[in-house]
Amino acid sequence: MFEIGDYIIYGNHGVCRVEDIGGLDISGVDESVECYTLQPVFSKSSTLYTPVDNEKVLMRSVITNEEARELIDEISNISLLRIENDKQREEAYKVALRTHDCTEWLKLIKTLYERKQERLTQGKKLTFTDEKYLGFAQECLYGELSIAMDTDIEEIESIVMEQLEQTNMV
């Protein structure tokens, strides 16, 4: 169970702060059901309410500062997503995002970074689909790393991009 003030990952809403725990005084809602009141940190979404024992939506703690630093240090060793053909590309992106796992998000970002570099050498841009999933993955990962490392998102993006560029030069 999470505590008031904890930062958690809540489904596709990204990082949320637990604002309250308890029954809800909302008509049509059973007051005896204990719920989390969640406030998304990086989106303009309104307050979210979910039962403490909700098993339909993934809820997990944000990674620790140490885990975040280890992840960044391992960027060069993280493999790319395995995509057999272009027809499977979008499904592979969706699967990586749905894991709610920082390493998988980083794999997706790294894969799309490599793809972008490759396409640029061919005089092409990333496809709309690639851009869309890159944005989702960056939003998820950078938001979580920002909270874990108590650093703003722009700084996190800069750190990750620097690591990706160094990896690409090797």
Short mmCIF file of C-alpha atoms in Angstrom, two decimals:
data_model
loop_
_atom_site.label_atom_id
_atom_site.label_comp_id
_atom_site.label_asym_id
_atom_site.label_seq_id
_atom_site.Cartn_x
_atom_site.Cartn_y
_atom_site.Cartn_z
CA MET A 1 0.00 0.00 0.00
CA PHE A 2 1.22 3.48 -0.84
CA GLU A 3 1.34 6.41 1.57
CA ILE A 4 0.17 10.00 1.19
CA GLY A 5 2.94 11.93 -0.56
CA ASP A 6 4.31 8.90 -2.46
CA TYR A 7 5.01 9.22 -6.16
CA ILE A 8 3.70 6.29 -8.16
CA ILE A 9 3.25 5.21 -11.75
CA TYR A 10 -0.46 4.81 -12.42
CA GLY A 11 -1.31 3.11 -15.70
CA ASN A 12 -0.90 5.37 -18.70
CA HIS A 13 -1.21 8.51 -16.59
CA GLY A 14 2.50 8.50 -15.76
CA VAL A 15 3.79 9.82 -12.47
CA CYS A 16 1.11 10.68 -9.92
CA ARG A 17 1.34 11.87 -6.34
CA VAL A 18 -0.83 10.18 -3.73
CA GLU A 19 -2.81 13.06 -2.25
CA ASP A 20 -5.21 11.14 -0.02
CA ILE A 21 -6.27 7.63 0.97
CA GLY A 22 -9.76 6.76 2.18
CA GLY A 23 -13.41 6.57 1.28
CA LEU A 24 -14.78 9.01 -1.26
CA ASP A 25 -17.64 11.37 -0.53
CA ILE A 26 -18.98 11.18 -4.07
CA SER A 27 -22.58 10.27 -4.87
CA GLY A 28 -22.90 6.80 -6.34
CA VAL A 29 -19.60 5.62 -4.83
CA ASP A 30 -19.49 3.22 -1.89
CA GLU A 31 -17.79 5.20 0.92
CA SER A 32 -16.49 2.00 2.51
CA VAL A 33 -14.19 1.32 -0.48
CA GLU A 34 -10.75 2.69 0.33
CA CYS A 35 -9.38 4.71 -2.59
CA TYR A 36 -6.28 6.62 -3.58
CA THR A 37 -6.71 10.22 -4.64
CA LEU A 38 -4.00 10.78 -7.23
CA GLN A 39 -2.73 13.96 -8.82
CA PRO A 40 -0.87 13.51 -12.13
CA VAL A 41 2.43 15.38 -11.87
CA PHE A 42 3.29 16.13 -15.49
CA SER A 43 -0.08 16.28 -17.21
CA LYS A 44 -2.97 18.63 -16.95
CA SER A 45 -5.28 15.70 -16.14
CA SER A 46 -7.72 16.25 -13.34
CA THR A 47 -7.53 14.37 -10.07
CA LEU A 48 -7.80 10.58 -10.36
CA TYR A 49 -9.52 8.22 -7.95
CA THR A 50 -8.85 4.49 -7.81
CA PRO A 51 -9.52 1.72 -5.32
CA VAL A 52 -6.47 0.80 -3.26
CA ASP A 53 -6.88 -2.81 -4.36
CA ASN A 54 -7.33 -2.00 -8.08
CA GLU A 55 -5.83 -4.89 -10.04
CA LYS A 56 -6.94 -3.69 -13.49
CA VAL A 57 -4.57 -0.73 -13.71
CA LEU A 58 -0.87 -1.07 -12.96
CA MET A 59 0.30 0.89 -9.94
CA ARG A 60 3.91 0.82 -8.83
CA SER A 61 6.37 2.99 -6.96
CA VAL A 62 8.63 5.31 -8.92
CA ILE A 63 12.14 3.88 -9.19
CA THR A 64 14.76 5.08 -6.70
CA ASN A 65 17.46 7.63 -7.38
CA GLU A 66 20.04 4.83 -7.38
CA GLU A 67 18.03 2.75 -9.86
CA ALA A 68 17.63 5.80 -12.11
CA ARG A 69 21.38 6.48 -12.11
CA GLU A 70 22.13 2.80 -12.83
CA LEU A 71 19.68 2.86 -15.74
CA ILE A 72 21.35 5.93 -17.24
CA ASP A 73 24.80 4.37 -16.78
CA GLU A 74 23.60 1.25 -18.62
CA ILE A 75 22.21 3.02 -21.70
CA SER A 76 25.07 1.86 -23.91
CA ASN A 77 24.44 -1.77 -22.88
CA ILE A 78 20.68 -1.72 -23.41
CA SER A 79 19.65 -3.58 -26.54
CA LEU A 80 17.28 -2.32 -29.19
CA LEU A 81 13.76 -3.68 -29.58
CA ARG A 82 13.58 -6.69 -31.87
CA ILE A 83 11.30 -5.83 -34.74
CA GLU A 84 11.05 -8.48 -37.45
CA ASN A 85 9.31 -6.33 -40.06
CA ASP A 86 7.58 -2.99 -40.49
CA LYS A 87 4.15 -4.57 -40.02
CA GLN A 88 5.12 -5.54 -36.46
CA ARG A 89 6.75 -2.21 -35.64
CA GLU A 90 3.77 -0.43 -34.04
CA GLU A 91 2.76 -3.52 -32.04
CA ALA A 92 6.33 -3.78 -30.67
CA TYR A 93 6.11 -0.12 -29.62
CA LYS A 94 2.76 -0.70 -27.87
CA VAL A 95 4.07 -3.77 -26.04
CA ALA A 96 7.13 -1.83 -24.80
CA LEU A 97 4.98 1.02 -23.51
CA ARG A 98 2.48 -1.27 -21.78
CA THR A 99 5.21 -2.91 -19.68
CA HIS A 100 5.47 0.27 -17.60
CA ASP A 101 9.15 -0.66 -17.25
CA CYS A 102 11.87 1.98 -17.53
CA THR A 103 14.29 -0.36 -19.32
CA GLU A 104 11.67 -1.18 -21.96
CA TRP A 105 10.86 2.51 -22.38
CA LEU A 106 14.58 3.18 -22.82
CA LYS A 107 14.82 0.35 -25.38
CA LEU A 108 12.01 2.00 -27.33
CA ILE A 109 13.67 5.43 -27.15
CA LYS A 110 17.03 3.97 -28.16
CA THR A 111 15.47 2.00 -31.04
CA LEU A 112 13.72 5.10 -32.34
CA TYR A 113 16.84 7.23 -31.88
CA GLU A 114 18.79 4.73 -34.03
CA ARG A 115 15.98 4.63 -36.57
CA LYS A 116 15.91 8.42 -36.73
CA GLN A 117 19.67 8.57 -37.36
CA GLU A 118 19.35 5.94 -40.08
CA ARG A 119 16.47 7.75 -41.78
CA LEU A 120 18.26 11.11 -41.59
CA THR A 121 21.20 9.65 -43.53
CA GLN A 122 18.65 8.64 -46.19
CA GLY A 123 17.22 12.17 -46.26
CA LYS A 124 14.01 11.04 -44.51
CA LYS A 125 12.25 11.98 -41.29
CA LEU A 126 10.76 9.68 -38.68
CA THR A 127 7.28 8.51 -39.56
CA PHE A 128 4.28 9.95 -37.71
CA THR A 129 3.88 6.63 -35.85
CA ASP A 130 7.54 6.60 -34.80
CA GLU A 131 7.30 10.21 -33.59
CA LYS A 132 4.11 9.46 -31.64
CA TYR A 133 5.57 6.48 -29.77
CA LEU A 134 8.89 8.22 -29.20
CA GLY A 135 6.98 11.06 -27.54
CA PHE A 136 5.00 8.67 -25.33
CA ALA A 137 8.14 6.78 -24.26
CA GLN A 138 10.05 9.97 -23.53
CA GLU A 139 7.16 11.39 -21.51
CA CYS A 140 6.95 8.22 -19.41
CA LEU A 141 10.68 7.72 -18.87
CA TYR A 142 11.74 11.33 -18.42
CA GLY A 143 8.89 12.00 -16.00
CA GLU A 144 9.82 9.06 -13.82
CA LEU A 145 13.56 9.81 -13.91
CA SER A 146 12.81 13.45 -13.11
CA ILE A 147 11.02 12.50 -9.91
CA ALA A 148 13.53 9.77 -8.99
CA MET A 149 16.51 12.07 -9.46
CA ASP A 150 14.79 15.27 -8.28
CA THR A 151 15.79 16.98 -11.51
CA ASP A 152 13.73 18.79 -14.13
CA ILE A 153 12.61 16.93 -17.26
CA GLU A 154 14.75 19.06 -19.59
CA GLU A 155 17.90 18.05 -17.68
CA ILE A 156 16.90 14.38 -17.81
CA GLU A 157 16.31 14.60 -21.56
CA SER A 158 19.72 16.21 -22.00
CA ILE A 159 21.44 13.47 -19.95
CA VAL A 160 19.70 10.67 -21.87
CA MET A 161 20.37 12.25 -25.28
CA GLU A 162 24.03 12.74 -24.40
CA GLN A 163 24.30 9.06 -23.51
CA LEU A 164 22.53 8.02 -26.73
CA GLU A 165 24.83 10.21 -28.83
CA GLN A 166 27.92 8.74 -27.15
CA THR A 167 26.59 5.24 -27.70
CA ASN A 168 25.94 6.04 -31.37
CA MET A 169 29.55 7.20 -31.88
CA VAL A 170 31.02 3.90 -30.68
#
